């Protein structure tokens, strides 16, 4: 092959290679354009109602709505340390029986600047003699969550001493309780709502002061 022919062939190969590169670049640009167009379309059509608006935290790393990336994030648990003053609350009165027991609630009430606790008690004598309120709930309050007092409520009349700290709730027993602030005051009465267990199932009750509760319905929410 002559030098001129060889040069012509190389020029042809270079021209085809240049066109191939241009074609590949155009394909890439077209693909990127479609990706951006489709992404913008999906974003415009997506339901953004789930997104958290600008607000104060706290935010949690498990919430993908506010965390963009968790790459190389390390999970660890800070060891808990028992308070040196444990137990913070102990049984002091005859009506507390074997209490305080699990199955209660603690809330901070900003209206009174007090922590409020509802805790369970069990009366052995009432239980084995099949008397009402063998299981019951008592009330305590604290300014700092560490030092608790048990005010005499005077609302529960089934004890010899009327100056007890038992709340008025239920008809025959109150076994376990979960108290929360009323999230729908226009729908339900009272400042507090309580889910509690008594004979017949799980009931819902309301209260203005957290000490005297009344049923929202006479029938159990969960029989």
Coordinates of N, CA and C in Angstrom, one line a residue:
X1 N 0.9 -1.2 0.0 CA 0.0 0.0 0.0 C 0.9 1.2 0.0
X2 N 0.5 2.1 -0.9 CA 1.3 3.4 -1.0 C 1.1 4.2 0.2
X3 N 2.0 5.2 0.4 CA 1.9 6.1 1.6 C 0.7 6.9 1.5
X4 N 0.3 7.3 0.3 CA -0.9 8.2 0.2 C -2.1 7.4 0.5
X5 N -2.2 6.1 0.0 CA -3.4 5.3 0.3 C -3.5 5.0 1.8
X6 N -2.3 4.7 2.5 CA -2.3 4.5 3.9 C -2.8 5.7 4.7
X7 N -2.3 6.8 4.3 CA -2.8 8.1 5.0 C -4.3 8.3 4.8
X8 N -4.8 7.9 3.6 CA -6.2 8.1 3.4 C -7.1 7.2 4.2
X9 N -6.6 5.9 4.4 CA -7.3 4.9 5.3 C -7.3 5.4 6.7
X10 N -6.1 5.9 7.2 CA -6.0 6.4 8.6 C -7.0 7.6 8.8
X11 N -7.0 8.5 7.8 CA -7.9 9.6 7.9 C -9.4 9.2 8.0
X12 N -9.7 8.1 7.2 CA -11.1 7.6 7.3 C -11.4 7.0 8.6
X13 N -10.4 6.2 9.2 CA -10.6 5.6 10.5 C -10.8 6.7 11.6
X14 N -10.0 7.7 11.5 CA -10.0 8.8 12.5 C -11.4 9.5 12.4
X15 N -11.9 9.7 11.2 CA -13.1 10.4 11.0 C -14.3 9.6 11.6
X16 N -14.3 8.2 11.3 CA -15.3 7.4 11.9 C -15.2 7.4 13.4
X17 N -14.0 7.3 14.0 CA -13.8 7.3 15.4 C -14.4 8.6 16.1
X18 N -14.1 9.7 15.4 CA -14.6 11.0 15.9 C -16.1 11.1 15.9
X19 N -16.7 10.6 14.8 CA -18.2 10.5 14.7 C -18.8 9.6 15.8
X20 N -18.1 8.5 16.0 CA -18.5 7.5 17.1 C -18.5 8.2 18.4
X21 N -17.4 8.9 18.7 CA -17.3 9.6 20.0 C -18.4 10.7 20.2
X22 N -18.7 11.4 19.1 CA -19.7 12.4 19.1 C -21.1 11.8 19.4
X23 N -21.3 10.6 18.7 CA -22.6 9.9 18.8 C -22.8 9.4 20.3
X24 N -21.7 8.9 20.9 CA -21.8 8.4 22.2 C -22.0 9.5 23.2
X25 N -21.3 10.7 23.0 CA -21.6 11.8 23.8 C -23.0 12.3 23.7
X26 N -23.6 12.3 22.5 CA -24.9 12.7 22.3 C -25.9 11.8 23.0
X27 N -25.6 10.4 22.9 CA -26.5 9.5 23.6 C -26.4 9.7 25.1
X28 N -25.2 10.0 25.7 CA -25.1 10.2 27.1 C -25.9 11.5 27.5
X29 N -25.7 12.6 26.7 CA -26.4 13.8 27.1 C -27.9 13.6 27.0
X30 N -28.4 12.9 26.0 CA -29.8 12.6 25.9 C -30.3 11.8 27.1
X31 N -29.5 10.8 27.5 CA -29.9 10.0 28.6 C -30.0 10.8 29.9
X32 N -29.0 11.6 30.1 CA -29.0 12.5 31.3 C -30.2 13.5 31.3
X33 N -30.5 14.0 30.1 CA -31.6 14.9 30.0 C -32.9 14.2 30.4
X34 N -33.1 13.0 29.9 CA -34.3 12.2 30.2 C -34.4 11.9 31.7
X35 N -33.2 11.6 32.3 CA -33.2 11.3 33.8 C -33.7 12.6 34.5
X36 N -33.1 13.7 34.1 CA -33.5 15.0 34.8 C -34.9 15.3 34.6
X37 N -35.4 15.1 33.4 CA -36.8 15.4 33.1 C -37.7 14.6 33.9
X38 N -37.4 13.2 33.9 CA -38.3 12.3 34.6 C -38.2 12.6 36.1
X39 N -37.0 12.9 36.6 CA -36.9 13.2 38.1 C -37.7 14.4 38.4
X40 N -37.6 15.4 37.6 CA -38.4 16.6 37.9 C -39.9 16.4 37.8
X41 N -40.3 15.5 36.9 CA -41.7 15.2 36.8 C -42.2 14.4 38.0
X42 N -41.4 13.4 38.5 CA -41.8 12.7 39.6 C -41.8 13.6 40.9
X43 N -40.9 14.5 41.0 CA -40.8 15.4 42.1 C -42.1 16.3 42.1
X44 N -42.4 16.8 40.9 CA -43.6 17.7 40.9 C -44.9 16.9 41.1
X45 N -44.9 15.6 40.8 CA -46.1 14.9 41.0 C -46.2 14.2 42.3
X46 N -45.1 14.1 43.1 CA -45.0 13.4 44.3 C -45.8 14.1 45.4
X47 N -46.4 13.3 46.3 CA -47.1 13.8 47.4 C -46.1 14.3 48.5
X48 N -45.9 15.6 48.7 CA -44.9 16.1 49.6 C -45.5 16.4 51.0
X49 N -46.7 15.9 51.2 CA -47.4 16.1 52.5 C -46.7 15.4 53.7
X50 N -45.9 14.4 53.4 CA -45.2 13.6 54.4 C -44.0 14.3 54.9
X51 N -43.5 15.3 54.2 CA -42.2 15.9 54.5 C -42.3 16.8 55.8
X52 N -41.3 16.7 56.6 CA -41.3 17.5 57.8 C -40.9 19.0 57.4
X53 N -41.8 19.9 57.8 CA -41.5 21.3 57.6 C -40.4 21.8 58.6
X54 N -40.0 23.0 58.3 CA -38.9 23.6 59.1 C -39.4 23.7 60.5
X55 N -38.8 23.1 61.5 CA -39.3 23.1 62.9 C -38.1 22.7 63.8
X56 N -38.2 23.0 65.0 CA -37.2 22.6 66.0 C -37.3 21.1 66.2
X57 N -36.1 20.5 66.5 CA -36.0 19.1 66.7 C -36.7 18.7 68.0
X58 N -36.3 17.5 68.6 CA -35.2 16.7 68.1 C -35.6 15.9 66.9
X59 N -34.5 15.6 66.1 CA -34.6 14.7 64.9 C -33.9 13.4 65.2
X60 N -34.3 12.4 64.6 CA -33.8 11.0 64.8 C -33.2 10.5 63.5
X61 N -32.0 9.8 63.7 CA -31.3 9.3 62.5 C -32.1 8.1 61.8
X62 N -33.1 7.6 62.5 CA -33.9 6.6 61.8 C -35.0 7.2 60.9
X63 N -35.1 8.5 60.9 CA -36.2 9.1 60.1 C -35.6 9.6 58.8
X64 N -35.9 8.8 57.7 CA -35.3 9.1 56.4 C -35.8 10.4 55.8
X65 N -36.9 11.0 56.4 CA -37.4 12.2 55.9 C -36.5 13.4 56.2
X66 N -35.7 13.3 57.2 CA -34.8 14.4 57.6 C -33.3 14.1 57.5
X67 N -33.0 12.8 57.2 CA -31.6 12.4 57.1 C -31.3 12.0 55.7
X68 N -30.4 12.7 55.1 CA -30.1 12.4 53.7 C -29.2 11.1 53.5
X69 N -28.3 10.9 54.4 CA -27.3 9.8 54.3 C -26.8 9.4 55.6
X70 N -26.7 8.1 55.8 CA -26.2 7.5 57.0 C -24.9 6.7 56.7
X71 N -24.2 7.0 55.7 CA -23.0 6.3 55.3 C -21.9 6.4 56.4
X72 N -21.4 5.2 56.8 CA -20.4 5.1 57.8 C -20.8 5.6 59.2
X73 N -22.2 5.8 59.4 CA -22.6 6.2 60.7 C -22.5 5.0 61.7
X74 N -22.1 5.2 62.9 CA -21.9 4.2 63.8 C -23.0 4.2 64.9
X75 N -23.5 3.0 65.1 CA -24.6 2.9 66.1 C -24.0 2.4 67.4
X76 N -24.4 3.1 68.5 CA -23.9 2.6 69.8 C -24.9 3.0 70.9
X77 N -24.9 2.4 72.0 CA -25.9 2.6 73.1 C -25.1 3.1 74.3
X78 N -25.5 4.3 74.8 CA -24.9 4.8 76.0 C -25.3 4.0 77.2
X79 N -24.4 3.4 77.9 CA -24.7 2.6 79.1 C -25.5 3.4 80.1
X80 N -26.6 2.8 80.6 CA -27.4 3.5 81.6 C -26.8 3.3 83.0
X81 N -27.0 4.3 83.9 CA -26.5 4.2 85.2 C -27.6 4.4 86.2
X82 N -27.8 3.5 87.1 CA -28.8 3.6 88.1 C -28.6 4.8 89.0
X83 N -29.7 5.4 89.3 CA -29.7 6.5 90.2 C -29.3 6.1 91.6
X84 N -28.5 6.8 92.3 CA -28.0 6.4 93.6 C -29.1 6.4 94.7
X85 N -30.2 7.1 94.4 CA -31.3 7.2 95.3 C -32.4 6.2 95.1
X86 N -32.2 5.2 94.2 CA -33.2 4.2 93.9 C -33.5 3.3 95.2
X87 N -34.7 2.9 95.3 CA -35.9 3.2 94.6 C -36.4 4.6 94.9
X88 N -36.9 5.3 93.9 CA -37.4 6.6 94.1 C -38.7 6.7 94.9
X89 N -39.5 5.6 94.8 CA -40.8 5.6 95.5 C -41.0 4.2 96.0
X90 N -41.5 4.1 97.3 CA -41.6 2.8 97.9 C -43.0 2.8 98.6
X91 N -43.5 1.6 99.0 CA -44.7 1.5 99.7 C -44.6 2.0 101.1
X92 N -45.6 2.8 101.5 CA -45.6 3.4 102.9 C -46.9 3.2 103.6
X93 N -47.9 3.0 102.9 CA -49.3 2.9 103.5 C -49.9 1.6 103.4
X94 N -50.8 1.2 104.3 CA -51.5 -0.1 104.2 C -52.2 -0.3 102.9
X95 N -52.8 0.7 102.3 CA -53.6 0.5 101.1 C -52.7 0.2 99.8
X96 N -51.4 0.5 100.0 CA -50.5 0.2 98.9 C -50.1 -1.2 98.8
X97 N -50.4 -2.0 99.8 CA -50.1 -3.5 99.7 C -48.7 -3.8 99.3
X98 N -48.6 -4.5 98.1 CA -47.3 -4.8 97.6 C -46.7 -3.8 96.6
X99 N -47.5 -2.7 96.5 CA -47.0 -1.6 95.6 C -45.8 -0.9 96.1
X100 N -45.3 0.0 95.3 CA -45.7 0.3 93.9 C -45.4 -0.8 92.9
X101 N -46.2 -0.9 91.9 CA -46.1 -1.9 90.9 C -45.9 -1.3 89.5
X102 N -45.4 -2.1 88.6 CA -45.3 -1.7 87.2 C -46.7 -1.5 86.6
X103 N -46.8 -0.9 85.4 CA -48.1 -0.8 84.7 C -48.7 0.6 85.0
X104 N -48.0 1.6 85.1 CA -48.5 3.0 85.4 C -48.0 4.0 84.3
X105 N -48.0 5.2 84.7 CA -47.6 6.3 83.8 C -47.0 7.4 84.6
X106 N -46.1 8.2 83.9 CA -45.5 9.4 84.4 C -45.6 10.5 83.4
X107 N -46.1 11.6 83.7 CA -46.2 12.8 82.8 C -45.7 14.0 83.5
X108 N -45.2 14.9 82.7 CA -44.9 16.3 83.2 C -46.0 17.2 82.8
X109 N -46.6 17.8 83.8 CA -47.7 18.7 83.6 C -47.2 20.2 83.7
X110 N -47.1 20.9 82.5 CA -46.6 22.2 82.5 C -47.5 23.2 83.2
X111 N -48.8 22.9 83.4 CA -49.7 23.8 84.0 C -49.4 23.9 85.5
X112 N -49.0 22.8 86.1 CA -48.6 22.8 87.5 C -47.1 22.7 87.8
X113 N -46.4 22.6 86.7 CA -44.9 22.4 86.8 C -44.6 21.2 87.7
X114 N -45.3 20.1 87.5 CA -45.1 19.0 88.3 C -45.1 17.7 87.5
X115 N -44.2 16.8 87.9 CA -44.3 15.4 87.4 C -45.4 14.7 88.1
X116 N -46.2 13.9 87.3 CA -47.4 13.2 87.9 C -47.2 11.7 87.6
X117 N -47.4 10.9 88.6 CA -47.3 9.5 88.5 C -48.5 8.8 88.9
X118 N -48.9 7.8 88.1 CA -50.0 6.8 88.5 C -49.3 5.5 88.5
X119 N -49.4 4.8 89.7 CA -48.7 3.5 89.9 C -49.7 2.5 90.5
X120 N -49.4 1.3 90.2 CA -50.3 0.2 90.6 C -50.0 -0.3 92.0
X121 N -51.1 -0.8 92.7 CA -50.9 -1.5 94.0 C -51.7 -2.8 94.0
X122 N -51.4 -3.7 94.9 CA -52.1 -5.0 95.0 C -52.3 -5.3 96.4
X123 N -53.6 -5.5 96.8 CA -54.0 -5.8 98.2 C -54.2 -7.2 98.4
X124 N -53.4 -7.9 99.1 CA -53.5 -9.3 99.3 C -54.8 -9.7 99.9
X125 N -55.2 -9.0 101.0 CA -56.4 -9.3 101.7 C -57.6 -9.2 100.8
X126 N -57.7 -8.2 100.1 CA -58.9 -8.0 99.2 C -58.9 -9.1 98.1
X127 N -57.7 -9.4 97.6 CA -57.6 -10.4 96.5 C -58.1 -11.8 96.9
X128 N -57.6 -12.3 98.1 CA -58.0 -13.7 98.5 C -59.4 -13.7 99.1
X129 N -59.9 -12.6 99.5 CA -61.3 -12.6 100.0 C -62.3 -12.1 99.0
X130 N -61.8 -12.0 97.7 CA -62.6 -11.6 96.6 C -63.4 -10.3 96.8
X131 N -62.7 -9.3 97.4 CA -63.2 -8.0 97.6 C -62.9 -7.1 96.4
X132 N -63.7 -6.0 96.2 CA -63.4 -5.1 95.1 C -62.1 -4.4 95.3
X133 N -61.5 -4.0 94.2 CA -60.3 -3.1 94.2 C -59.1 -3.8 94.9
X134 N -59.0 -5.1 94.6 CA -57.7 -5.8 95.0 C -56.6 -5.2 94.2
X135 N -56.9 -4.8 93.0 CA -55.9 -4.1 92.2 C -56.4 -2.7 92.1
X136 N -55.5 -1.7 92.3 CA -55.9 -0.3 92.3 C -54.7 0.5 91.8
X137 N -55.0 1.8 91.6 CA -54.0 2.8 91.2 C -53.9 3.9 92.1
X138 N -52.7 4.3 92.4 CA -52.4 5.4 93.3 C -51.7 6.6 92.6
X139 N -51.7 7.7 93.2 CA -51.1 8.9 92.6 C -50.0 9.5 93.4
X140 N -49.0 10.0 92.7 CA -47.9 10.7 93.4 C -47.4 11.9 92.5
X141 N -46.7 12.9 93.1 CA -46.3 14.0 92.2 C -44.9 14.5 92.7
X142 N -44.2 15.1 91.8 CA -42.8 15.6 92.2 C -42.5 16.8 91.4
X143 N -41.6 17.6 92.0 CA -41.2 18.8 91.3 C -40.0 18.6 90.4
X144 N -39.2 17.5 90.7 CA -38.0 17.3 89.9 C -37.9 15.8 89.4
X145 N -38.9 15.0 89.6 CA -38.9 13.6 89.1 C -38.1 12.7 90.0
X146 N -37.5 13.2 91.0 CA -36.7 12.3 91.9 C -37.3 12.2 93.3
X147 N -37.8 13.3 93.8 CA -38.4 13.3 95.2 C -39.9 13.4 95.0
X148 N -40.6 12.3 95.4 CA -42.0 12.2 95.2 C -42.8 12.3 96.5
X149 N -44.0 12.9 96.4 CA -44.9 12.9 97.6 C -46.2 12.3 97.1
X150 N -46.9 11.8 98.1 CA -48.2 11.1 97.9 C -49.3 11.9 98.6
X151 N -49.9 12.8 97.9 CA -50.9 13.7 98.5 C -52.2 12.9 98.9
X152 N -52.8 13.3 100.0 CA -54.1 12.7 100.4 C -55.2 13.2 99.4
X153 N -55.8 12.4 98.6 CA -56.7 12.9 97.6 C -58.1 12.9 98.2
X154 N -58.5 11.9 99.0 CA -59.8 11.9 99.6 C -60.9 11.6 98.6
X155 N -60.6 10.9 97.5 CA -61.7 10.6 96.5 C -62.0 9.2 96.5
X156 N -61.2 8.3 97.0 CA -61.5 6.8 97.0 C -62.0 6.4 98.4
X157 N -63.2 5.9 98.4 CA -63.9 5.7 99.7 C -63.9 4.2 100.2
X158 N -63.2 3.4 99.4 CA -63.2 2.0 99.8 C -62.1 1.6 100.7
X159 N -61.4 2.5 101.3 CA -60.3 2.3 102.3 C -60.8 2.8 103.7
X160 N -60.2 2.2 104.7 CA -60.6 2.6 106.1 C -60.1 4.1 106.3
X161 N -59.0 4.4 105.7 CA -58.5 5.8 105.9 C -58.9 6.5 104.6
X162 N -59.8 7.5 104.7 CA -60.2 8.2 103.5 C -59.1 9.2 103.0
X163 N -58.1 9.5 103.8 CA -57.0 10.3 103.4 C -55.9 9.5 102.7
X164 N -56.3 8.8 101.7 CA -55.4 8.0 100.9 C -55.1 8.7 99.6
X165 N -54.1 8.1 98.9 CA -53.7 8.7 97.6 C -54.2 7.8 96.4
X166 N -55.2 7.0 96.7 CA -55.8 6.2 95.6 C -56.7 7.1 94.7
X167 N -56.6 6.9 93.4 CA -57.5 7.7 92.5 C -58.8 7.0 92.4
X168 N -59.8 7.8 91.9 CA -61.1 7.2 91.7 C -61.3 6.8 90.2
X169 N -61.3 5.5 90.0 CA -61.3 5.0 88.6 C -61.8 3.6 88.6
X170 N -62.8 3.3 87.8 CA -63.3 2.0 87.7 C -64.4 1.7 88.7
X171 N -64.9 0.4 88.6 CA -66.0 0.0 89.4 C -65.7 -1.1 90.4
X172 N -64.6 -1.9 90.1 CA -64.3 -3.0 90.9 C -62.8 -3.3 91.0
X173 N -62.0 -2.8 90.0 CA -60.6 -2.9 90.1 C -60.0 -2.1 89.0
X174 N -58.8 -1.6 89.2 CA -58.0 -0.9 88.1 C -56.7 -1.6 88.0
X175 N -56.5 -2.3 87.0 CA -55.2 -3.1 86.8 C -54.5 -2.6 85.6
X176 N -53.4 -1.9 85.8 CA -52.7 -1.3 84.7 C -53.4 0.0 84.1
X177 N -52.6 1.0 83.9 CA -53.2 2.2 83.4 C -52.1 2.9 82.5
X178 N -52.6 3.6 81.5 CA -51.8 4.4 80.6 C -52.4 5.8 80.5
X179 N -51.8 6.8 81.0 CA -52.4 8.1 81.1 C -51.7 9.0 80.1
X180 N -52.5 9.9 79.3 CA -51.9 10.8 78.4 C -52.7 12.1 78.5
X181 N -52.1 13.2 78.0 CA -52.9 14.4 77.8 C -53.9 14.2 76.7
X182 N -55.1 14.8 76.9 CA -56.1 14.7 75.9 C -55.7 15.4 74.6
X183 N -55.5 14.6 73.5 CA -55.1 15.2 72.3 C -56.2 15.8 71.5
X184 N -57.4 15.6 71.8 CA -58.6 16.1 71.1 C -59.6 16.7 72.1
X185 N -59.3 17.8 72.7 CA -60.2 18.4 73.7 C -61.6 18.8 73.2
X186 N -61.6 19.0 71.9 CA -62.9 19.4 71.3 C -63.8 18.1 71.1
X187 N -63.1 17.0 71.2 CA -63.9 15.7 70.9 C -64.1 14.9 72.2
X188 N -63.1 15.0 73.1 CA -63.2 14.2 74.4 C -63.2 15.2 75.6
X189 N -63.9 14.9 76.7 CA -63.8 15.8 77.8 C -62.5 15.6 78.6
X190 N -62.2 16.6 79.5 CA -61.1 16.5 80.4 C -59.7 16.8 79.8
X191 N -58.7 17.0 80.7 CA -57.3 17.2 80.3 C -56.6 15.9 80.1
X192 N -57.0 14.8 80.8 CA -56.3 13.6 80.8 C -57.2 12.5 80.2
X193 N -56.6 11.6 79.5 CA -57.3 10.4 79.0 C -56.5 9.2 79.6
X194 N -57.2 8.1 80.0 CA -56.6 7.0 80.5 C -57.2 5.7 79.9
X195 N -56.3 4.8 79.5 CA -56.7 3.5 79.1 C -56.3 2.5 80.2
X196 N -57.3 1.8 80.7 CA -57.0 1.0 81.9 C -57.8 -0.4 81.8
X197 N -57.3 -1.3 82.6 CA -57.9 -2.6 82.6 C -58.8 -2.8 83.8
X198 N -60.0 -3.2 83.6 CA -60.8 -3.6 84.8 C -61.7 -4.7 84.4
X199 N -62.6 -5.2 85.2 CA -63.5 -6.3 84.9 C -64.3 -6.0 83.7
X200 N -64.2 -6.8 82.7 CA -65.0 -6.6 81.4 C -64.1 -6.2 80.3
X201 N -62.8 -5.9 80.5 CA -61.9 -5.6 79.4 C -61.1 -4.3 79.6
X202 N -60.8 -3.7 78.5 CA -60.0 -2.4 78.6 C -60.9 -1.3 78.3
X203 N -60.9 -0.3 79.2 CA -61.8 0.9 79.1 C -61.0 2.1 78.9
X204 N -61.7 3.2 78.5 CA -61.1 4.5 78.3 C -61.9 5.5 79.2
X205 N -61.2 6.2 80.0 CA -61.8 7.2 80.9 C -61.1 8.6 80.8
X206 N -61.8 9.6 81.3 CA -61.2 11.0 81.2 C -61.2 11.6 82.5
X207 N -60.4 12.6 82.7 CA -60.3 13.3 84.0 C -59.8 14.8 83.7
X208 N -60.3 15.7 84.6 CA -59.8 17.0 84.6 C -58.6 17.2 85.4
X209 N -58.5 16.5 86.5 CA -57.3 16.7 87.4 C -56.4 15.5 87.5
X210 N -56.7 14.4 86.9 CA -55.9 13.2 86.9 C -56.1 12.4 88.2
X211 N -57.1 12.7 89.0 CA -57.4 12.1 90.3 C -58.8 11.4 90.3
X212 N -59.7 12.0 89.6 CA -61.0 11.5 89.5 C -61.4 11.2 88.1
X213 N -61.6 10.0 87.7 CA -61.8 9.6 86.3 C -63.2 9.1 86.1
X214 N -63.8 9.4 84.9 CA -65.1 8.8 84.6 C -65.0 8.1 83.2
X215 N -65.8 7.1 83.0 CA -65.8 6.3 81.8 C -66.2 7.2 80.6
X216 N -65.5 7.1 79.5 CA -66.0 7.7 78.3 C -67.2 7.0 77.7
X217 N -67.2 5.6 77.9 CA -68.3 4.7 77.5 C -68.4 3.7 78.6
X218 N -69.6 3.3 78.8 CA -69.9 2.3 79.8 C -69.4 0.9 79.4
X219 N -69.2 0.7 78.1 CA -68.8 -0.6 77.6 C -67.3 -0.6 77.3
X220 N -66.7 -1.7 77.4 CA -65.2 -1.8 77.2 C -64.9 -1.5 75.7
X221 N -63.8 -0.8 75.6 CA -63.2 -0.5 74.3 C -62.7 -1.8 73.6
X222 N -62.1 -2.6 74.5 CA -61.6 -3.9 74.0 C -62.1 -4.9 75.1
X223 N -63.2 -5.7 74.7 CA -63.7 -6.7 75.7 C -62.7 -7.7 76.1

